Short mmCIF file of C-alpha atoms in Angstrom, two decimals:
data_model
loop_
_atom_site.label_atom_id
_atom_site.label_comp_id
_atom_site.label_asym_id
_atom_site.label_seq_id
_atom_site.Cartn_x
_atom_site.Cartn_y
_atom_site.Cartn_z
CA MET A 1 13.56 -10.10 29.36
CA ALA A 2 14.15 -8.38 32.67
CA ALA A 3 10.79 -6.79 32.49
CA LEU A 4 9.27 -10.43 31.96
CA ASN A 5 11.05 -11.70 34.39
CA TYR A 6 9.70 -9.29 36.79
CA PHE A 7 6.36 -9.73 35.95
CA HIS A 8 6.47 -13.35 36.60
CA HIS A 9 8.00 -13.16 39.74
CA VAL A 10 5.05 -11.01 41.16
CA MET A 11 2.34 -13.18 39.75
CA THR A 12 3.77 -15.73 41.01
CA THR A 13 4.70 -14.64 44.53
CA MET A 14 1.79 -12.71 45.07
CA PRO A 15 -0.50 -13.90 48.00
CA ASN A 16 -3.68 -13.78 48.19
CA THR A 17 -5.46 -10.67 48.64
CA ALA A 18 -8.98 -9.01 50.46
CA ALA A 19 -11.94 -8.90 48.79
CA ASN A 20 -11.49 -5.39 48.25
CA SER A 21 -8.38 -6.12 46.41
CA LEU A 22 -7.94 -4.33 42.51
CA ARG A 23 -7.10 -6.83 39.80
CA ILE A 24 -4.58 -5.53 37.38
CA LEU A 25 -4.28 -7.37 33.76
CA LEU A 26 -1.52 -6.54 31.70
CA ALA A 27 -1.93 -6.65 27.90
CA GLN A 28 -0.15 -8.69 25.71
CA PRO A 29 1.67 -8.00 23.56
CA ARG A 30 2.47 -4.04 24.34
CA GLY A 31 5.02 -1.84 24.47
CA PHE A 32 8.34 -1.46 22.18
CA CYS A 33 7.89 -3.18 18.75
CA ALA A 34 10.95 -4.56 16.92
CA GLY A 35 11.30 -0.86 14.69
CA VAL A 36 11.29 1.01 18.03
CA ASP A 37 13.43 -1.54 19.46
CA ARG A 38 15.89 -0.51 16.42
CA ALA A 39 15.72 2.71 16.57
CA ILE A 40 16.82 3.09 20.18
CA GLU A 41 19.68 0.63 19.91
CA ILE A 42 21.14 2.67 17.09
CA VAL A 43 21.16 5.41 18.62
CA GLU A 44 22.81 3.82 21.87
CA ARG A 45 25.16 2.44 19.55
CA ALA A 46 26.32 5.88 17.59
CA LEU A 47 26.66 7.06 21.51
CA THR A 48 29.29 3.84 22.05
CA LEU A 49 30.97 4.34 18.62
CA TYR A 50 31.29 7.75 18.27
CA GLY A 51 30.61 9.19 21.25
CA PRO A 52 28.13 12.18 22.33
CA PRO A 53 27.17 14.33 20.93
CA VAL A 54 25.11 12.52 18.57
CA TYR A 55 22.35 14.71 16.40
CA VAL A 56 18.86 13.05 15.73
CA ARG A 57 16.80 14.77 13.42
CA HIS A 58 12.97 14.81 15.41
CA GLU A 59 12.24 12.79 18.07
CA ILE A 60 13.82 9.18 17.58
CA VAL A 61 10.29 8.08 18.11
CA HIS A 62 7.34 9.20 20.15
CA ASN A 63 7.81 8.96 23.76
CA LYS A 64 8.97 11.95 26.37
CA TRP A 65 11.48 9.26 28.49
CA VAL A 66 12.86 8.03 25.73
CA VAL A 67 13.68 11.04 24.13
CA GLU A 68 15.24 12.57 27.90
CA ASP A 69 16.68 9.66 28.80
CA LEU A 70 19.05 9.62 25.49
CA ARG A 71 19.28 13.77 25.48
CA ALA A 72 20.99 12.89 29.15
CA LYS A 73 23.30 10.61 27.51
CA GLY A 74 24.46 13.13 24.90
CA VAL A 75 21.91 12.75 22.04
CA VAL A 76 20.90 16.69 20.81
CA PHE A 77 17.44 16.33 18.99
CA VAL A 78 16.73 19.01 16.13
CA GLY A 79 13.80 20.20 13.85
CA GLU A 80 15.54 20.15 10.78
CA VAL A 81 19.59 19.19 9.16
CA ASP A 82 20.18 22.22 8.88
CA GLU A 83 20.75 22.69 12.70
CA ILE A 84 23.46 20.01 12.76
CA PRO A 85 26.59 21.10 12.47
CA ASP A 86 29.15 20.28 9.93
CA GLY A 87 30.63 16.73 10.05
CA ALA A 88 28.06 15.60 12.94
CA ILE A 89 26.76 11.72 13.17
CA THR A 90 23.67 12.47 12.69
CA VAL A 91 20.58 9.65 12.88
CA PHE A 92 17.18 9.92 11.23
CA SER A 93 14.41 9.07 13.00
CA ALA A 94 12.30 5.68 13.11
CA HIS A 95 9.41 7.73 11.20
CA GLY A 96 11.42 8.34 7.74
CA ILE A 97 12.42 11.15 6.41
CA SER A 98 11.81 12.76 2.69
CA GLU A 99 14.00 12.66 0.03
CA LYS A 100 14.35 16.16 0.35
CA VAL A 101 15.89 15.85 3.70
CA GLU A 102 17.93 13.00 2.89
CA ASN A 103 19.57 15.28 0.07
CA SER A 104 19.78 18.24 2.57
CA ALA A 105 22.28 15.73 4.35
CA ARG A 106 24.00 14.50 1.61
CA LEU A 107 24.86 17.95 0.18
CA ARG A 108 26.31 18.64 3.19
CA ASP A 109 28.25 15.44 3.31
CA LEU A 110 27.04 14.55 6.83
CA PRO A 111 27.98 11.11 8.07
CA VAL A 112 24.19 9.59 8.16
CA ILE A 113 22.80 6.72 10.41
CA ASP A 114 19.01 5.77 9.05
CA ALA A 115 17.14 4.55 11.65
CA THR A 116 14.29 4.61 9.69
CA CYS A 117 11.85 1.45 10.45
CA PRO A 118 12.02 -0.93 8.13
CA LEU A 119 8.06 -1.19 7.74
CA VAL A 120 8.04 2.33 6.76
CA THR A 121 11.10 2.23 4.11
CA LYS A 122 9.20 -0.64 2.74
CA VAL A 123 6.02 1.82 2.21
CA HIS A 124 8.31 4.31 0.88
CA LYS A 125 9.23 1.45 -2.14
CA GLU A 126 5.66 0.31 -2.43
CA ALA A 127 4.94 4.34 -3.02
CA GLN A 128 7.70 5.01 -5.40
CA ARG A 129 6.58 1.26 -7.35
CA TYR A 130 3.32 2.48 -8.04
CA GLU A 131 4.45 5.98 -9.02
CA ALA A 132 7.12 4.22 -11.42
CA ASP A 133 4.01 2.63 -12.95
CA GLY A 134 2.01 5.67 -13.35
CA ARG A 135 -0.47 6.02 -11.22
CA GLU A 136 -1.28 8.65 -8.97
CA ILE A 137 -0.99 7.63 -4.85
CA VAL A 138 -3.07 7.88 -2.04
CA LEU A 139 -1.90 8.04 1.04
CA ILE A 140 -4.05 6.85 4.19
CA GLY A 141 -2.49 8.55 7.38
CA HIS A 142 -3.09 11.59 9.57
CA GLU A 143 -1.66 14.73 8.26
CA GLY A 144 1.00 16.77 9.70
CA HIS A 145 2.83 13.27 11.44
CA PRO A 146 6.14 12.64 10.50
CA GLU A 147 5.76 9.70 8.95
CA VAL A 148 3.22 11.00 6.40
CA GLU A 149 5.23 13.84 5.85
CA GLY A 150 8.43 11.32 5.26
CA THR A 151 6.12 9.21 2.71
CA SER A 152 4.85 12.00 0.99
CA GLY A 153 8.40 13.36 0.06
CA ARG A 154 9.37 10.06 -1.62
CA VAL A 155 6.77 10.99 -4.24
CA ARG A 156 7.77 13.21 -6.70
CA SER A 157 4.50 13.91 -8.13
CA GLY A 158 2.84 13.95 -4.71
CA VAL A 159 0.19 12.21 -3.08
CA HIS A 160 -3.40 12.46 -2.44
CA LEU A 161 -3.69 12.45 1.72
CA VAL A 162 -6.97 10.46 2.90
CA GLN A 163 -7.61 10.97 7.13
CA ASN A 164 -11.00 8.92 7.10
CA ALA A 165 -13.80 7.15 4.39
CA THR A 166 -15.65 10.92 4.22
CA ASP A 167 -12.18 12.44 2.49
CA VAL A 168 -12.75 9.75 -0.67
CA ALA A 169 -16.02 11.44 -1.56
CA THR A 170 -14.29 14.56 -2.09
CA LEU A 171 -10.84 13.01 -3.81
CA ARG A 172 -9.95 14.40 -7.20
CA VAL A 173 -7.51 12.73 -9.14
CA ALA A 174 -6.21 13.25 -12.68
CA ASN A 175 -7.07 9.33 -14.03
CA PRO A 176 -9.68 7.21 -11.91
CA GLU A 177 -8.29 3.98 -13.73
CA ARG A 178 -4.52 4.69 -12.42
CA LEU A 179 -4.66 4.89 -8.82
CA ALA A 180 -2.53 3.34 -5.67
CA TYR A 181 -2.72 3.60 -2.15
CA VAL A 182 -0.31 3.04 0.91
CA THR A 183 -0.98 3.61 4.38
CA GLN A 184 0.98 5.24 7.33
CA THR A 185 2.41 1.74 9.68
CA THR A 186 0.54 3.18 12.92
CA LEU A 187 -2.95 2.69 11.49
CA SER A 188 -3.92 -0.83 11.94
CA VAL A 189 -6.22 -3.01 8.98
CA ASP A 190 -8.75 -1.94 11.75
CA ASP A 191 -8.40 1.29 11.23
CA THR A 192 -8.22 1.40 7.39
CA ARG A 193 -10.79 -0.77 6.54
CA ASP A 194 -13.49 1.70 5.91
CA ILE A 195 -11.24 4.07 4.05
CA ILE A 196 -10.00 1.50 1.69
CA THR A 197 -13.49 0.01 1.26
CA ALA A 198 -14.51 3.54 0.16
CA LEU A 199 -11.83 3.95 -2.28
CA LYS A 200 -12.34 0.50 -3.83
CA ALA A 201 -15.62 1.38 -4.15
CA ARG A 202 -15.21 4.45 -5.63
CA PHE A 203 -11.87 3.56 -7.82
CA PRO A 204 -12.55 -0.15 -8.79
CA ASN A 205 -9.28 -0.16 -10.20
CA ILE A 206 -7.22 0.71 -7.22
CA ALA A 207 -4.07 -1.05 -6.39
CA GLY A 208 -2.97 -1.43 -2.99
CA PRO A 209 -0.39 -3.74 -0.98
CA GLU A 210 -1.74 -7.03 0.80
CA LEU A 211 -2.99 -7.03 4.48
CA ARG A 212 0.54 -8.18 5.57
CA ASP A 213 1.93 -5.10 4.54
CA ILE A 214 0.14 -3.32 7.21
CA CYS A 215 2.64 -3.13 10.47
CA TYR A 216 2.08 -6.18 12.73
CA ALA A 217 2.78 -4.35 15.88
CA THR A 218 -0.07 -1.82 15.72
CA GLN A 219 -2.60 -4.73 15.10
CA ASN A 220 -1.27 -6.70 17.83
CA ARG A 221 -1.97 -3.70 20.10
CA GLN A 222 -5.31 -2.81 19.30
CA ASN A 223 -6.41 -6.83 19.21
CA ALA A 224 -5.12 -7.20 23.02
CA VAL A 225 -6.80 -3.74 23.86
CA ARG A 226 -9.90 -5.30 22.78
CA ASP A 227 -9.51 -8.87 24.60
CA LEU A 228 -8.49 -6.38 27.55
CA ALA A 229 -11.54 -4.27 27.32
CA LYS A 230 -13.69 -7.33 28.04
CA GLU A 231 -12.20 -8.23 31.44
CA VAL A 232 -11.55 -4.70 33.24
CA ASP A 233 -13.51 -1.69 34.13
CA LEU A 234 -10.52 0.95 33.30
CA VAL A 235 -7.70 0.43 30.67
CA LEU A 236 -4.49 2.66 30.91
CA VAL A 237 -2.31 3.36 27.97
CA ILE A 238 1.07 3.86 28.86
CA GLY A 239 2.47 6.10 26.03
CA SER A 240 3.06 9.98 25.24
CA ALA A 241 0.45 12.29 23.64
CA ASN A 242 2.36 12.77 20.32
CA SER A 243 2.13 8.83 19.93
CA SER A 244 -0.45 8.42 17.20
CA ASN A 245 -0.57 4.70 17.97
CA SER A 246 -0.49 4.96 21.93
CA ASN A 247 -3.81 7.65 21.16
CA ARG A 248 -5.27 5.12 19.03
CA LEU A 249 -4.96 2.47 21.78
CA ARG A 250 -6.86 4.87 24.52
CA ASP A 251 -9.51 6.17 21.92
CA LEU A 252 -10.12 2.03 21.26
CA ALA A 253 -10.83 1.64 24.65
CA ALA A 254 -12.86 4.49 25.01
CA GLU A 255 -14.68 3.35 21.65
CA ILE A 256 -15.58 0.00 23.21
CA GLY A 257 -17.51 1.65 26.32
CA ILE A 258 -14.30 1.24 28.83
CA PRO A 259 -13.18 4.28 30.76
CA ALA A 260 -9.45 5.05 29.61
CA HIS A 261 -6.50 7.90 30.07
CA LEU A 262 -3.31 7.64 28.48
CA ILE A 263 -0.52 8.49 30.78
CA ASP A 264 3.48 9.29 30.33
CA ASP A 265 4.09 7.03 33.44
CA ALA A 266 2.85 6.66 37.15
CA ARG A 267 2.97 10.07 37.87
CA GLY A 268 -0.03 10.42 35.80
CA LEU A 269 -2.38 8.38 37.89
CA GLN A 270 -5.33 10.19 39.54
CA PRO A 271 -6.14 8.04 42.69
CA GLN A 272 -10.17 8.72 41.78
CA TRP A 273 -9.75 6.62 38.79
CA PHE A 274 -9.49 3.35 41.33
CA ASP A 275 -12.76 4.15 43.17
CA GLY A 276 -15.29 1.57 42.69
CA ILE A 277 -13.70 -0.82 40.24
CA GLY A 278 -12.62 -3.99 40.26
CA ALA A 279 -9.77 -4.58 37.46
CA VAL A 280 -7.59 -2.10 35.65
CA GLY A 281 -6.23 -2.88 31.89
CA ILE A 282 -2.38 -1.67 31.20
CA THR A 283 -1.31 -2.04 27.98
CA ALA A 284 1.66 0.51 26.45
CA GLY A 285 2.17 1.79 23.40
CA ALA A 286 4.92 0.74 20.41
CA SER A 287 7.21 3.44 21.49
CA ALA A 288 6.79 3.17 25.62
CA PRO A 289 9.47 1.44 27.67
CA GLU A 290 8.20 -1.84 29.56
CA HIS A 291 9.83 -0.12 32.75
CA LEU A 292 7.35 2.53 32.68
CA VAL A 293 4.55 -0.30 33.35
CA GLN A 294 6.47 -1.85 35.98
CA GLY A 295 6.40 1.79 37.52
CA VAL A 296 2.93 2.02 36.64
CA VAL A 297 1.84 -1.40 38.44
CA ASP A 298 3.95 -0.26 41.73
CA ALA A 299 1.97 2.85 41.77
CA ILE A 300 -1.44 1.23 41.92
CA GLY A 301 0.08 -1.23 44.51
CA LYS A 302 0.15 1.43 46.88
CA LEU A 303 -3.17 3.00 46.36
CA ARG A 304 -4.92 -0.78 47.06
CA PRO A 305 -3.99 -4.28 47.55
CA THR A 306 -3.83 -5.78 44.02
CA GLN A 307 -3.62 -9.24 42.14
CA LEU A 308 -1.75 -8.87 39.10
CA ASP A 309 -2.48 -11.20 35.95
CA MET A 310 -1.12 -11.15 32.17
CA LEU A 311 -3.39 -11.70 29.34
CA PRO A 312 -2.77 -14.39 26.79
CA GLY A 313 -1.31 -12.90 23.32
CA ASP A 314 0.87 -13.02 20.29
CA ALA A 315 4.21 -13.58 20.87
CA GLU A 316 6.36 -10.88 18.86
CA ASN A 317 9.83 -12.55 17.69
CA THR A 318 10.17 -10.03 15.23
CA ARG A 319 14.24 -8.77 15.09
CA PHE A 320 15.33 -5.77 12.21
CA LYS A 321 18.84 -6.09 11.29
CA LEU A 322 20.89 -2.58 12.29
CA PRO A 323 22.71 -0.76 9.74
CA ALA A 324 26.09 -1.36 9.20
CA GLU A 325 27.24 2.30 10.58
CA VAL A 326 26.61 0.42 13.63
CA MET A 327 27.05 -2.96 13.54
CA SER A 328 30.73 -2.68 14.35
CA ALA A 329 29.89 -1.66 17.56
CA VAL A 330 27.77 -4.46 18.51
CA LEU A 331 30.77 -6.59 17.73
CA LYS A 332 33.01 -4.73 19.49
CA VAL A 333 30.73 -5.57 22.33
CA ARG A 334 30.03 -9.08 21.64
CA ARG A 335 33.92 -9.61 21.37
CA GLY A 336 34.00 -8.34 24.91
#
């Protein structure tokens, strides 16, 4: 809310600028999605309730600033569960974990708080339901992504990973009549459309989730970038290099034919990018905090006179329930 008030104040109080002013157009929606909001709040509430250190397996979300901020507050990020001391508060990241990782934590009796995004959990359950129905699972996603590793590790018979439509042609399955597909949540309907079409063409009886099961935040942010690209000469995407959805936003703008750059924050700006352009569009990946957007806007304003506008877009009001392990901390704060 504070960020929205900030930009409302700037846009309503900014005076008319000179003819050579640079128009800044902000994408809407942008930045944190409900799953990221929830994951970060879980870690912060765990710190409040249990005190540091709190151990998180892998990065809680894929954003450099968020990780460093939490580390400064007493969060310890580890690669694997066996790096966590006995009895230490343990948080699983928003990307989800495999059954093997979950069992490793259980065997050690670690006090676990699961920050897996509910939409990722839904994919896990869909894959397991299809497997229980005797189907082989095709997973549409990026090799090596933590979410793909987590989902793969929830299917006991294994998955067939496909990253593009070309992979479908070389897919080898035991029974073409008994297949199902699920997708990585950071891929949009548009990202998966060609792959799903290829799967259905080759395997007409393949089962799969409904379109509404695709992550709303991923699709909304991509739609906003398409609209943004119609209005600007340059697109800046705020997000970290290991963020799948942030990279896709940058790539999408470039595919449309607009120069685009992915930056962590204002320090990544290059003054020459703004030479000879009249409008720049700014968006942020689903794990990038809004204050980084504010910082970029302020930094650009030091390079040239600017006029700030907001792109109309879909409002996001989704909120995910916090796990019971941290709800008591929320109640304590509310009761004051």
